[in-house]
Every structure is written in structure tokens, then in C-alpha cells.
Short mmCIF file of C-alpha atoms and ligand atoms in Angstrom, two decimals:
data_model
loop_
_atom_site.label_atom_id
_atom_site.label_comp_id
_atom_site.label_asym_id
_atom_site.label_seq_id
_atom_site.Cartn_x
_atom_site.Cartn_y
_atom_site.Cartn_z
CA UNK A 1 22.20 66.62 -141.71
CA UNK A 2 22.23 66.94 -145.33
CA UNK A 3 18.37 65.87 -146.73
CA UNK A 4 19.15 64.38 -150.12
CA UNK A 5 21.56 61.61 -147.80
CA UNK A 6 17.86 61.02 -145.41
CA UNK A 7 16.46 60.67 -148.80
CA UNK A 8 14.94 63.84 -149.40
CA UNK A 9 14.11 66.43 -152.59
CA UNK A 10 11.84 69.21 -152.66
CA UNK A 11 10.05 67.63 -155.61
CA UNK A 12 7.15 65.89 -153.33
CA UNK A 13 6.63 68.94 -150.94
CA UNK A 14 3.26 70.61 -151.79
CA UNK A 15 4.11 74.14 -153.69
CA UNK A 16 1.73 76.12 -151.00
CA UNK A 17 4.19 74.60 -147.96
CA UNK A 18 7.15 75.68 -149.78
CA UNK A 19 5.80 79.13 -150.76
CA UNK A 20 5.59 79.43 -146.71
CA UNK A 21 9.03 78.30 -145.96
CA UNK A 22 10.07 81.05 -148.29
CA UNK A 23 8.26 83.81 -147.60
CA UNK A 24 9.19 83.06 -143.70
CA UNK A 25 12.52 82.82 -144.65
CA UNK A 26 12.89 86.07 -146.47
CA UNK A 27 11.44 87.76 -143.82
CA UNK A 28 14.00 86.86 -141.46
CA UNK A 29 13.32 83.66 -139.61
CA UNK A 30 13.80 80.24 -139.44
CA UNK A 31 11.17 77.88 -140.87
CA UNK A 32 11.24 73.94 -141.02
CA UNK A 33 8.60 71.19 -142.17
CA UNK A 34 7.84 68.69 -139.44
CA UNK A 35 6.28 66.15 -137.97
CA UNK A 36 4.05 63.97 -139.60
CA UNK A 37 4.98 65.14 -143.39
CA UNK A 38 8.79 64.94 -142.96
CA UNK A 39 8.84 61.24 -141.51
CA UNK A 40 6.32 60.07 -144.51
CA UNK A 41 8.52 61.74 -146.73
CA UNK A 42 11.86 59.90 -145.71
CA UNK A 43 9.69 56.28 -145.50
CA UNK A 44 8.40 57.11 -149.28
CA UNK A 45 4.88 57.76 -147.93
CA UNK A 46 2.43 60.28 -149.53
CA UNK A 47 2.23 62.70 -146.58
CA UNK A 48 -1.22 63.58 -145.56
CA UNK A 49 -0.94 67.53 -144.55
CA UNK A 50 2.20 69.86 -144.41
CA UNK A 51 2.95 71.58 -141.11
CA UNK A 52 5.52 74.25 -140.78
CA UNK A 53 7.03 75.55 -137.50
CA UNK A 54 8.66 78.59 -137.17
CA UNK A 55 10.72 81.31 -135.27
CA UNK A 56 8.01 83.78 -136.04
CA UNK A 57 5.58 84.39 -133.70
CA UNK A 58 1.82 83.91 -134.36
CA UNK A 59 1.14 87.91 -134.88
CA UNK A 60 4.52 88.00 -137.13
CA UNK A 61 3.12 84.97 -139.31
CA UNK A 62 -0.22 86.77 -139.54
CA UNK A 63 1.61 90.52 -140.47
CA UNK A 64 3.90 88.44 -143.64
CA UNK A 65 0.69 86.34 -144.87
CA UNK A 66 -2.83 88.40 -145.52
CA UNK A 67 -4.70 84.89 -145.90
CA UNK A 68 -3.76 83.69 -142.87
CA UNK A 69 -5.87 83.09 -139.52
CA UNK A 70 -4.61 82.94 -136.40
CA UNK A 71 -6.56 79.99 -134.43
CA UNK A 72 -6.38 78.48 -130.87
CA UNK A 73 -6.63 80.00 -127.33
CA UNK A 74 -3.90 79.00 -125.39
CA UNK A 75 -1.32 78.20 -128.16
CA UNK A 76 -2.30 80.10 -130.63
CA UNK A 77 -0.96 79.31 -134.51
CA UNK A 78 -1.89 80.77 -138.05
CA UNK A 79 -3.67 78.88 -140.96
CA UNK A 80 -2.54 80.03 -144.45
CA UNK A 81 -5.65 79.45 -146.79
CA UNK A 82 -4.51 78.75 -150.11
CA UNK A 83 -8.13 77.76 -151.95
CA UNK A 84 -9.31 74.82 -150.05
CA UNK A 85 -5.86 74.22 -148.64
CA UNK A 86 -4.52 74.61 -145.63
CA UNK A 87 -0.73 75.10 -144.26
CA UNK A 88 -0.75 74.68 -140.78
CA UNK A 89 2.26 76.97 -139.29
CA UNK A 90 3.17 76.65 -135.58
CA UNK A 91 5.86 79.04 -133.44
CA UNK A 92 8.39 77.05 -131.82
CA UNK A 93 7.02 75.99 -128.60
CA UNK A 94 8.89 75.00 -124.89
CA UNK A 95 8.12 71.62 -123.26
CA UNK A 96 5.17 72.27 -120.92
CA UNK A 97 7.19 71.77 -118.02
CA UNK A 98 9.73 74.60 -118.57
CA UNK A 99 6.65 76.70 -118.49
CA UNK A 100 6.28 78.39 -115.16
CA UNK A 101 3.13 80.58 -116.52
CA UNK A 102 0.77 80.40 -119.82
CA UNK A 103 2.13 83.63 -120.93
CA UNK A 104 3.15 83.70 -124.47
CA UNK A 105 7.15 84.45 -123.59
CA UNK A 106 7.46 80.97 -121.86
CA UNK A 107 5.38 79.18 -123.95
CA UNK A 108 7.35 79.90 -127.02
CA UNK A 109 11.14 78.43 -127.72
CA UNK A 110 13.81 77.06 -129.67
CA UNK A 111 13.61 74.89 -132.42
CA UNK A 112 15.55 72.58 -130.40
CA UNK A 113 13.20 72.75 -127.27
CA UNK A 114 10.42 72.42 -129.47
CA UNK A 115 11.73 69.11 -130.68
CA UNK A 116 11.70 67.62 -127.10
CA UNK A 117 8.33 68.41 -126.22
CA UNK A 118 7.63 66.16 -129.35
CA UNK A 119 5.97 63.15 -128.73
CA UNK A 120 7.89 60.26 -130.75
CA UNK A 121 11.75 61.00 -132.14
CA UNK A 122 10.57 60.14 -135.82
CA UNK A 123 8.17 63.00 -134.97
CA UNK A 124 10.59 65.22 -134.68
CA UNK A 125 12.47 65.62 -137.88
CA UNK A 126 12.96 69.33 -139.00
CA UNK A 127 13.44 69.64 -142.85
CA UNK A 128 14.47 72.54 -144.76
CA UNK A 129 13.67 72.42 -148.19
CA UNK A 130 15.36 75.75 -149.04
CA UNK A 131 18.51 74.87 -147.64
CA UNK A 132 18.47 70.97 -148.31
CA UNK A 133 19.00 69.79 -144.60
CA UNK A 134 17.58 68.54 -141.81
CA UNK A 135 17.72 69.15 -137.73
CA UNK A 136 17.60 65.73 -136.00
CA UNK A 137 18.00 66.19 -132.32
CA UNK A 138 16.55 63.07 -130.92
CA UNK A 139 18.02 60.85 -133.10
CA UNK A 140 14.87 60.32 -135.07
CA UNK A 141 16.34 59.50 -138.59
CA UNK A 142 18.46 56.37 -136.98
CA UNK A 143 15.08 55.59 -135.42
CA UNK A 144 13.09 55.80 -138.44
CA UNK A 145 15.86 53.88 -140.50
CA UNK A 146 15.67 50.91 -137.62
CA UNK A 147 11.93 50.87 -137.73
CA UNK A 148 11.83 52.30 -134.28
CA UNK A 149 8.71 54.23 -132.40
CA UNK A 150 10.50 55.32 -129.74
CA UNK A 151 9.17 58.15 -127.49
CA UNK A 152 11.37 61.50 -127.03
CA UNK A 153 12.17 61.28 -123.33
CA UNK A 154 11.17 59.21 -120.25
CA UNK A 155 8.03 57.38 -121.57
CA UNK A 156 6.50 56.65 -118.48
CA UNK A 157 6.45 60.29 -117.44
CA UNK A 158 5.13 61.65 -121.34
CA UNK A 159 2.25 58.65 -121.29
CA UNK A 160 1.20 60.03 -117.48
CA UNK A 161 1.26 64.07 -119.32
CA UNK A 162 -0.97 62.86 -122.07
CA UNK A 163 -2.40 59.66 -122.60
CA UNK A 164 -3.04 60.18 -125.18
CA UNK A 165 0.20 59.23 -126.87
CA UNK A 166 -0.03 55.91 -126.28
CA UNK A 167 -3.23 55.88 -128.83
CA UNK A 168 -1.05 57.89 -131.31
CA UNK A 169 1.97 54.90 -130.35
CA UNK A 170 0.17 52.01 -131.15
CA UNK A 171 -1.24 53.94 -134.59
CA UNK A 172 1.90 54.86 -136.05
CA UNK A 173 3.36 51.55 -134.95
CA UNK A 174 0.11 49.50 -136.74
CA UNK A 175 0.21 52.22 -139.94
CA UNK A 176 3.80 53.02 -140.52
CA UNK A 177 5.07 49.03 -139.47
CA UNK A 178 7.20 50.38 -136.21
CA UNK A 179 7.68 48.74 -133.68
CA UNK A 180 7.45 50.56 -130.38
CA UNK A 181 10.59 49.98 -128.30
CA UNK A 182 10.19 47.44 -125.63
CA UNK A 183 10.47 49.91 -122.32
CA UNK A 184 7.64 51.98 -123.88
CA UNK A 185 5.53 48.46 -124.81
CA UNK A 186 5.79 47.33 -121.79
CA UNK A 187 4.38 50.52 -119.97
CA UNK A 188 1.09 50.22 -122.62
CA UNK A 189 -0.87 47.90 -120.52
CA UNK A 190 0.00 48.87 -117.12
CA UNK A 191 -0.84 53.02 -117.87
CA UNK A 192 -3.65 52.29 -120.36
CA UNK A 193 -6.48 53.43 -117.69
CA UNK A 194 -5.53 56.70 -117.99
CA UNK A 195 -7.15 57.20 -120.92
CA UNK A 196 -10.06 57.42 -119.13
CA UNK A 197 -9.01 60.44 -117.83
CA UNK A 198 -9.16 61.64 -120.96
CA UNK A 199 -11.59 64.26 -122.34
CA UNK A 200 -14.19 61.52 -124.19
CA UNK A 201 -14.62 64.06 -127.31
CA UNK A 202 -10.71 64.40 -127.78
CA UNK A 203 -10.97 60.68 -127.94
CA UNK A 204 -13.58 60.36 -130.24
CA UNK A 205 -11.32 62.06 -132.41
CA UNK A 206 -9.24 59.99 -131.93
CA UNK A 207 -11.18 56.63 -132.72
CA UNK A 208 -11.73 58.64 -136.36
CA UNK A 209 -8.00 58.62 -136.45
CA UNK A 210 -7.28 55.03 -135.89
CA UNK A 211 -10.02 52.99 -137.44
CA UNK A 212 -10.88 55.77 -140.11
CA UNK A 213 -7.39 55.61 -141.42
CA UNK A 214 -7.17 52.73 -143.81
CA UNK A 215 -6.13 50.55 -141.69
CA UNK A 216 -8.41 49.88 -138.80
CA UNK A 217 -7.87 45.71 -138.50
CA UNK A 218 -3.98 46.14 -137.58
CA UNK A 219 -4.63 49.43 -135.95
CA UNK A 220 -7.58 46.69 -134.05
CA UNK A 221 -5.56 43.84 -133.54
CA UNK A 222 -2.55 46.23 -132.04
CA UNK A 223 -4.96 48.32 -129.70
CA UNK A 224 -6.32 44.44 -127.91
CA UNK A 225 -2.64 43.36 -128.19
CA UNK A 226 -1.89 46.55 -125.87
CA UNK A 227 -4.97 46.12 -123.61
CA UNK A 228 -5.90 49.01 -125.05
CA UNK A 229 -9.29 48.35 -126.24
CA UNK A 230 -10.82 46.81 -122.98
CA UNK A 231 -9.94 50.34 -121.59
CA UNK A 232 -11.87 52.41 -124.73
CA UNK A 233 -14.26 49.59 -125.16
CA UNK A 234 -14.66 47.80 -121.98
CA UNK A 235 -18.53 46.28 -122.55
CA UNK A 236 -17.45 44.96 -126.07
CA UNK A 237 -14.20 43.61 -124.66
CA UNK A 238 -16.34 41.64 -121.97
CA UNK A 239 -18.19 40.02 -124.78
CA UNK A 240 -15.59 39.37 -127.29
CA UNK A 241 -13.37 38.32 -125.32
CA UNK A 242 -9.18 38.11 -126.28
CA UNK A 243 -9.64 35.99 -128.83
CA UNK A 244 -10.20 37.88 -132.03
CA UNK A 245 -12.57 35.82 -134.75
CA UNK A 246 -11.61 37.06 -137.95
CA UNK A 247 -15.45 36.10 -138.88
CA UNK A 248 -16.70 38.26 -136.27
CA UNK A 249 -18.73 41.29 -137.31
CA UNK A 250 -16.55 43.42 -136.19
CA UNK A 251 -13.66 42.20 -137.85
CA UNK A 252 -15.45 42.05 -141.19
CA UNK A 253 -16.75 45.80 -140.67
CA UNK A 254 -13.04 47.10 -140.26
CA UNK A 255 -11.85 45.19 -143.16
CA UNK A 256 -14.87 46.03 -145.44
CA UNK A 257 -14.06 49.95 -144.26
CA UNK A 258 -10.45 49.59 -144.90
CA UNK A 259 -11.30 48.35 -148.01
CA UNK A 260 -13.88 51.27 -148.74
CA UNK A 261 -11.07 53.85 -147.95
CA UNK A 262 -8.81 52.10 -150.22
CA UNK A 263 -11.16 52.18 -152.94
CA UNK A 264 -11.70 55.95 -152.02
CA UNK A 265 -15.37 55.68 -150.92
CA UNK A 266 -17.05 56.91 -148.04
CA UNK A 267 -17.19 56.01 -144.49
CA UNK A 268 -19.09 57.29 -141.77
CA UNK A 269 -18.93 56.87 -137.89
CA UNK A 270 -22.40 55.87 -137.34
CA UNK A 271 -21.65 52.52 -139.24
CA UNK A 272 -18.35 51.88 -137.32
CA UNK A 273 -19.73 52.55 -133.91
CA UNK A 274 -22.90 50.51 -135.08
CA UNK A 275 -20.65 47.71 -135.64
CA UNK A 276 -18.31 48.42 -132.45
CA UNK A 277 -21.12 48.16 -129.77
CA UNK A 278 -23.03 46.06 -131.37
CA UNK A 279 -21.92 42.95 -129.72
CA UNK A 280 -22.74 43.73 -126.14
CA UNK A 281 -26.38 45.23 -127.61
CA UNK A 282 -27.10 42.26 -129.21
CA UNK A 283 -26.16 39.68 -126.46
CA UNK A 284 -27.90 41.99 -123.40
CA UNK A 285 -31.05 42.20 -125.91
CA UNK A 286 -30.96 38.31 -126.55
CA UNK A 287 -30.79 38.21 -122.83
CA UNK A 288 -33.75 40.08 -121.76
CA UNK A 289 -35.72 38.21 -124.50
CA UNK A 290 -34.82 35.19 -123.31
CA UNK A 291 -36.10 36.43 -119.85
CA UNK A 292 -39.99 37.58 -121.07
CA UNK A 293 -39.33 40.49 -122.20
CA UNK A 294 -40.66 42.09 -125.37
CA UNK A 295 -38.11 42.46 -128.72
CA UNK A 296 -38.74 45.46 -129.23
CA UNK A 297 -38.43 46.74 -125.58
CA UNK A 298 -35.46 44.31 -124.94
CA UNK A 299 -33.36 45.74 -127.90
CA UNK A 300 -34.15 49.20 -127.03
CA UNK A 301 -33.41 49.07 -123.50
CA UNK A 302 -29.51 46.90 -124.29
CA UNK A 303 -29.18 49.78 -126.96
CA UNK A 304 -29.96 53.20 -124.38
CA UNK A 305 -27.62 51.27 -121.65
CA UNK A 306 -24.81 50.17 -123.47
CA UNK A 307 -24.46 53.64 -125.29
CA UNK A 308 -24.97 55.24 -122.17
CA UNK A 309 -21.86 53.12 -120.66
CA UNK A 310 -19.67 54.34 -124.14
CA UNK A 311 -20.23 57.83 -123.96
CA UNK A 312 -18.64 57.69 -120.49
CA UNK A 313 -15.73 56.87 -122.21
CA UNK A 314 -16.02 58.32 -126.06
CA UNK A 315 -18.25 60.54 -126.65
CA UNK A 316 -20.00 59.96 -130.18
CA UNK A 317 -21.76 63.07 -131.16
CA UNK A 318 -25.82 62.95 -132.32
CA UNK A 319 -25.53 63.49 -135.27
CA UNK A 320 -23.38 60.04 -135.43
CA UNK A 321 -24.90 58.10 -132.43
CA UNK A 322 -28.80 58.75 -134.12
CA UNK A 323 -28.44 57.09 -137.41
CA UNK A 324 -25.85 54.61 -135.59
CA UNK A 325 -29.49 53.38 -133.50
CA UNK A 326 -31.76 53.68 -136.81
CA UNK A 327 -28.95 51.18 -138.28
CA UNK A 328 -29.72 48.86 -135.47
CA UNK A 329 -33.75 49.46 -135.05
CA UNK A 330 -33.93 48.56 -138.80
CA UNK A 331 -32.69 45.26 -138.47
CA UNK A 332 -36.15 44.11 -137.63
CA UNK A 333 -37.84 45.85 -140.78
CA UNK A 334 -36.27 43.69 -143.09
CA UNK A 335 -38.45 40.65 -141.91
CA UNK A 336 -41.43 42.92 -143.10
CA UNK A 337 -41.83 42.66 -146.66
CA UNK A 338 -45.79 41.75 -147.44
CA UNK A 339 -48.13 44.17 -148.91
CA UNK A 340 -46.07 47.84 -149.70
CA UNK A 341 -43.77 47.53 -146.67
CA UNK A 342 -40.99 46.10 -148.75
CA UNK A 343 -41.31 48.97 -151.49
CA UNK A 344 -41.39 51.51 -148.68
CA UNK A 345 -38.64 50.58 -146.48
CA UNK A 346 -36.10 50.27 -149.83
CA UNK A 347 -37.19 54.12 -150.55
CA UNK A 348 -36.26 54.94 -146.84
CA UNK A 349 -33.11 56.96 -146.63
CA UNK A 350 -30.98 54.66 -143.90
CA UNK A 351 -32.13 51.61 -146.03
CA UNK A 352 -28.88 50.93 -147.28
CA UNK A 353 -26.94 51.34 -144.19
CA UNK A 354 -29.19 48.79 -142.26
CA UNK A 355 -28.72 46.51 -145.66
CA UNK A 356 -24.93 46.56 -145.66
CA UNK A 357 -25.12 45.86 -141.88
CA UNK A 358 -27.22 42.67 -142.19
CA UNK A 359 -25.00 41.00 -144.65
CA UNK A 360 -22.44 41.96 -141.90
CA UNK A 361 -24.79 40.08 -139.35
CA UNK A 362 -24.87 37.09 -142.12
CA UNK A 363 -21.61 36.68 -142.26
CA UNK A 364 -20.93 36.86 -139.12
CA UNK A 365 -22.99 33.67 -138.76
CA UNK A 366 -25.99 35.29 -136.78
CA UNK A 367 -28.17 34.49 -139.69
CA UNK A 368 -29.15 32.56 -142.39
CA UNK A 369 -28.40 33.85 -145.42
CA UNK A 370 -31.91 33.71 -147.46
CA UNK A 371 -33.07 37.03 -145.82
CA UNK A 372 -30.33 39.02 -147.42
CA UNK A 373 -30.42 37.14 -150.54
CA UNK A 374 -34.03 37.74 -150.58
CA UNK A 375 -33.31 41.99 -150.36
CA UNK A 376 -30.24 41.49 -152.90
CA UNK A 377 -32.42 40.63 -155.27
CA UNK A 378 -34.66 42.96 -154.62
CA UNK A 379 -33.01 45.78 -154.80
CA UNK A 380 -31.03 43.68 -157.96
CA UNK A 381 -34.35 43.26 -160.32
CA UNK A 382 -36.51 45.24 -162.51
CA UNK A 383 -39.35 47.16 -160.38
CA UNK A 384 -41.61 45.07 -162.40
CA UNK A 385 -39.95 41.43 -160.75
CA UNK A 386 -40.29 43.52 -157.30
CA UNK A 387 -44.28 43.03 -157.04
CA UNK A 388 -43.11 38.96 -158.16
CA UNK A 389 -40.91 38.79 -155.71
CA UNK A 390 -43.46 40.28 -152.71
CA UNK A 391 -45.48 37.97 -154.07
CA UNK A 392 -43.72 34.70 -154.16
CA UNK A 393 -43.42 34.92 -150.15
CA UNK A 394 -47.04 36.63 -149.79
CA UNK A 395 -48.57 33.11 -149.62
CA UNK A 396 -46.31 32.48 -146.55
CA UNK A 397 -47.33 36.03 -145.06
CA UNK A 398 -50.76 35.87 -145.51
CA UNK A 399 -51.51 32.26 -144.14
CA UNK A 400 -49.28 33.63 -141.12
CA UNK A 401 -51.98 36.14 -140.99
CA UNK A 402 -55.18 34.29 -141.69
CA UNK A 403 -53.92 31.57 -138.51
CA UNK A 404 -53.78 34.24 -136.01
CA UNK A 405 -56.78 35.82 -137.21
CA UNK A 406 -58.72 32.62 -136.79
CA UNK A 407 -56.65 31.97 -133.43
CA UNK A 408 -58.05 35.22 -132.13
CA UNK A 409 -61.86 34.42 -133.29
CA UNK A 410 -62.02 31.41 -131.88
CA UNK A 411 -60.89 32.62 -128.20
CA UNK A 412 -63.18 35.76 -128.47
P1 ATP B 1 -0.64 62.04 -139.11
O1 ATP B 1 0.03 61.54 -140.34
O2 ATP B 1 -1.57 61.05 -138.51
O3 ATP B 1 -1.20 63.42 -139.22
P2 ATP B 1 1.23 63.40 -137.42
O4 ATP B 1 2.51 62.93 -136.80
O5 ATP B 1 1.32 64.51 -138.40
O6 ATP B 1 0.55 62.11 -138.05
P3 ATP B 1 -0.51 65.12 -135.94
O7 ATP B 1 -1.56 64.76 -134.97
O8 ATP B 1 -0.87 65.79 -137.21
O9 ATP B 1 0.26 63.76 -136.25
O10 ATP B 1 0.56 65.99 -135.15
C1 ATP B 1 1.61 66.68 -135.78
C2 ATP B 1 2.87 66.64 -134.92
O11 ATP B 1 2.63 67.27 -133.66
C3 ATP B 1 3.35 65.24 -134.57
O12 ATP B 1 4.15 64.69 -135.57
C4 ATP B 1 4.11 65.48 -133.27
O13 ATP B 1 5.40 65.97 -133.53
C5 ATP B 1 3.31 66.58 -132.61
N1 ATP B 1 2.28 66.05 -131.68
C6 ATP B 1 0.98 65.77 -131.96
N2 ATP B 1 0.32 65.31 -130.90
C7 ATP B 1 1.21 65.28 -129.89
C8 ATP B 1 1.14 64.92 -128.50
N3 ATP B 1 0.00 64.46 -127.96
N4 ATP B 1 2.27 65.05 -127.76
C9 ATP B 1 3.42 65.53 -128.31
N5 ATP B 1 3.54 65.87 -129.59
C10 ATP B 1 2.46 65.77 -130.38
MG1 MG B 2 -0.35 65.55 -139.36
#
């Protein structure tokens, strides 16, 4: 198919991608953009990454490029390091199930073979920039011009080989606007537990991927609509039931981190999966409070099970799920504020964190809203007005004091 009639030049391929193309060319064998970076390019998108596949094999690649690495165990491909960039270049691979053996022979195929063990037609687009054309065997181009996500072969049978897909379906349906063809919709709900049969740390990679993507609400609302979410989240789902509040903290989180990503700030995991789980922590903790037991206890106790629970499922690594607990545990410190404590805690390095959660926790209704006006301000005035405004509620603090002091005298 000729590219300029799918829409598309050279002019927005990155130079490093095309320099790869060439050089692969010249020495002998075919080389193609695909995947992701070919179907942003024909919907007008700005692709994210440029991936090349190739006739060359992985030890050819590495003998025509000197700064590239060859990576992976069982299919192995070469990154060519351009400065901090990276062109990812993959050998044509065989469907999985034409592959009696792992040895490298069988693994590796035709271009044509490598575009059926893709997992969605507008996937598998093959662009040659050199030549102007593109290889559409699946009929992904009439798919991506319909608005169709449509999966390259039986869907039932690629969403039993990796579940995965279904995660990436419901993605590129809620951040491209596709709609996933009925057949394959329909299977979503009744093959969803699969996923947990899933390795949990490919899936927390996956999470990254759909709510660290810009746009985490639609990618949200499309993973309930799929019964998707009960299955990756099953103690929040219990809790927030199918109705989705757009008030909830939750909802508020993913559109304040959409918003973040939009406005090219940064995001970080512990503060989604601190506003994920915290639902189920907070209703368990209100629970055991309600029963006798201590706040403190009770919120660390819902905290250690309900984690323990996720991690079954997604694994979030320390260095996420740590800070994610601190963001929680803090909540209580902001109701400290007499003497130094208020100074202190502002100074503390997860203070802002635990800040931006609690006016997530306000809006969400669990709170009134002088608290966080109260730390607004301070964080807002001179450090001068800071000793004022300790002050101004130190009268409160102190006679709160002075009672239970005298409470405790007179019993002893
Ligand atoms: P994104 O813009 O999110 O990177 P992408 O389509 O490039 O989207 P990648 O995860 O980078 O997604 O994968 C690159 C390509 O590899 C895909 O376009 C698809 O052709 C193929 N692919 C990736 N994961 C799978 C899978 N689980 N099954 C089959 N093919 C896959
Ligand atoms: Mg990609």
C-alpha cells in the first residue's frame, strides 16, 4: 500500500529510526517501523517510541550497529543507543504456536508471520519510510480508518495465551477512542480472571501503563465497564461498588494526575496506589474503631491486610508501597499543630504528598474543609504569620491539655 494514500511522510519519523531503516537496508535486509509508532502516525498522534523490525537477526543487527546492545533471554533484540535515545529493533518473529522448540530458527520468521502473532490489526502496520509504503496484512488500516480495535485472530484463544491483551484492549480503546469489536467485548468479562494468572510485577507494569498515561479516568471508567477492575482491584471494587462517584477520591486523584501529566509534571505510583486502596483501608480502619479498637492500631492493621490482599494480585514494589503507607500514616499528623509540631512536620520530606492527599480526602467529602484551609495558609504566609497562626488555635490546644491534666489529678 502506498504510505502517502494511509497518510504518511517521513517528515514526523525521528531521524535516529530512520538512520536504522537505512543502514539495515543497505546492508541487505528488510526493515519496517511498527506497531505502536506507525498506527499514531496514520491517526495524527505524536508517537511515543520508534520500533523497527527486521529480517536481520539479533547478532547481524549487533555486527552493522557498534552502539547497539543486544537484550532479552529468550527473544533476544538489539537497542541502538543514540545519546539518551533508544531505537528498539526486533527480528521478525513466528507466532508462538508454530514454534515446536525455543531455538532461535523457529522462533524467528517472516514479516508476514510476524504480523499475526501481533496482538491487535492496527498493531500491525509495517511502514517503510525509504520506500514510501506500507505492508497491511490483517487489514489494520481499514480497521484503524473505522475506529476499530479488533484483535488479529480468534480472540478468545489470544486473550487465554496472554491476558494480558485484554489490559492493552481496553487501553488503546480508552486512549486512541476505538472501539473494541463486539465478539472481542463480549469475551472481556467472562475471561477477565485470568489475569490473575498473571505474573503480579508484569501487571504492575502494566497499571503504570494505563493510569500513568494521561488518561487514567477513561482508561478507569473502561476497565469497571469491562469488569476488569473487580478482577485487579477486587477489595476496592467491594467498597466502591459499580457506581462510579465522580466526587469520589479516587476519581478526583486520576483526574488531578491526568491533569499533572498534561501539564508535564510529575507523578509517582506511591500517590496513585495511595489513592487506589485507600477506600477499603479507610472503611476496615473505621470499622475496627468503631469496634474498641485503638486509631492508630486500627489503621495500621486495615493498611498491612489490605496491601497484603493487593500484592497477591499487583505487586507494588517498596520503594513505591513505603512512601504510599507514610502518605496514609500522615493523615493523622496534620491534626497536630501546637507548640513546634506544625513547623516540623511542614519541613518533613513526604509533607506535601500527605497535603495534596488530604485536600483529596476534603473533597471527597470525608472532611471538613477548615483543616486544609488551616495548612494552606500555612504553608501560604510569611514564616513570621506561621508562629500567629500556631497561635491563634494554641488557646484551643492548650485548654484541651490543661482539662485532661486536671482530669488525671483529680482521679490520682
Ligand atoms: P504504546 O503506544 O502504548 O507503546 P504499543 O502498541 O507500541 O503502544 P508496546 O507495548 O510498545 O505497545 O508494544 C509494541 C508492539 O508489540 C505492539 O504494537 C504490538 O504489535 C506488539 N505487542 C506488544 N505486546 C503484545 C502482546 N501482549 N501480544 C501480542 N503483541 C504484542
Ligand atoms: Mg510502544
Amino acid at each position: 500500500m502506498d504510505a502517502a494514500a494511509c497518510g504518511l511522510t517521513s517528515a514526523r519519523i525521528s531521524s535516529q529510526a530512520r538512520q536504522v531503516i537505512e543502514r539495515l537496508q543497505d546492508a541487505g535486509y528488510t526493515a519496517y517501523l511498527v506497531g505502536g509508532c506507525v498506527r499514531d502516525l496514520v491517526l495524527g498522534r505524536e508517537p511515543k517510541d520508534f520500533d523497527v523490525v527486521t529480517q536481520a537477526r539479533p547478532e547481524e543487527i549487533r555486527q552493522i550497529f557498534r552502539n547497539a546492545r543486544l537484550i532479552g533471554r529468550r527473544f533476544r533484540l538489539a537497542h541502538v543507543h543514540f545519546g539518551r535515545e533508544i531505537i528498539e529493533v526486533a527480528t521478525y518473529r513466528a507466532a508462538p504456536s508454530l514454534v515446536p522448540d525455543d531455538s532461535d530458527a523457529n522462533v524467528f520468521g517472516t514479516v508476514e508471520e510476524d504480523a499475526f502473532r501481533r496482538d491487535f490489526t492496527v498493531n500491525a502496520l509495517y511502514y517503510d519510510p525509504e520506500a514510501g509504503l506500507v505492508r497491511d496484512y490483517v487489514g489494520g488500516f481499514q480497521d484503524l480508518a473505522d475506529g476499530l480495535l479488533r484483535v488479529v485472530g480468534d480472540p478468545e484463544e489470544r486473550f487465554r495465551e496472554d491476558p494480558v491483551r485484554m489490559l492493552r484492549a481496553v487501553r488503546f480503546a480508552a486512549k486512541l477512542g476505538l472501539r473494541l469489536t463486539p465478539d472481542s467485548a463480549a469475551l472481556v468479562p467472562r475471561l477477565g480472571h485470568l489475569l490473575s494468572g498473571v505474573a503480579p510485577a508484569r501487571l504492575f507494569e502494566e497499571m503504570l501503563k494505563l493510569f500513568h498515561a494521561g488518561n487514567a479516568v477513561a482508561t478507569y471508567e473502561a476497565l469497571c465497564e469491562h469488569r476488569l477492575f473487580e478482577v485487579l482491584f477486587p477489595s476496592v471494587a467491594a467498597v466502591l461498588g459499580t457506581e462510579s462517584d465522580p466526587d469520589s477520591l479516587l476519581l478526583q486523584a486520576l483526574r488531578n494526575s491526568d491533569r499533572r501529566i498534561a501539564e508535564n509534571k510529575p507523578v509517582t505510583p506511591a500517590f496513585l496506589f495511595a489513592a487506589l486502596l485507600w477506600e477499603p483501608v479507610r472503611e476496615e480502619a473505621l470499622h475496627a474503631i468503631a469496634e474498641g479498637m485503638v486509631p492508630v492500631e486500627a489503621w495500621q492493621k486495615a493498611a498491612e491486610r489490605v496491601l497484603r490482599e493487593q500484592l497477591q494480585i499487583v505487586t507494588i514494589p517498596k520503594r513505591f508501597s513505603v512512601p504510599m503507607r507514610e502518605i496514609w500514616s500522615l493523615q493523622s499528623r496534620f491534626d497536630r499543630r501546637s507548640g513546634r509540631q506544625a513547623f516540623r512536620f511542614l519541613e518533613s520530606k513526604r509533607f506535601r504528598a500527605a497535603y495534596d492527599f488530604l485536600g483529596l480526602r476534603v473533597g471527597a467529602g470525608e472532611l471538613e474543609p477548615e483543616l486544609f484551609e488551616w495548612w494552606t495558609r500555612f504553608q501560604e504566609v510569611e514564616p513570621a504569620e506561621r508562629e500567629v497562626l500556631v497561635q491563634g488555635l494554641s488557646g484551643q490546644g492548650e485548654k484541651r491539655v490543661r482539662r485532661k491534666r486536671r482530669r488525671r489529678a483529680s482521679s490520682g
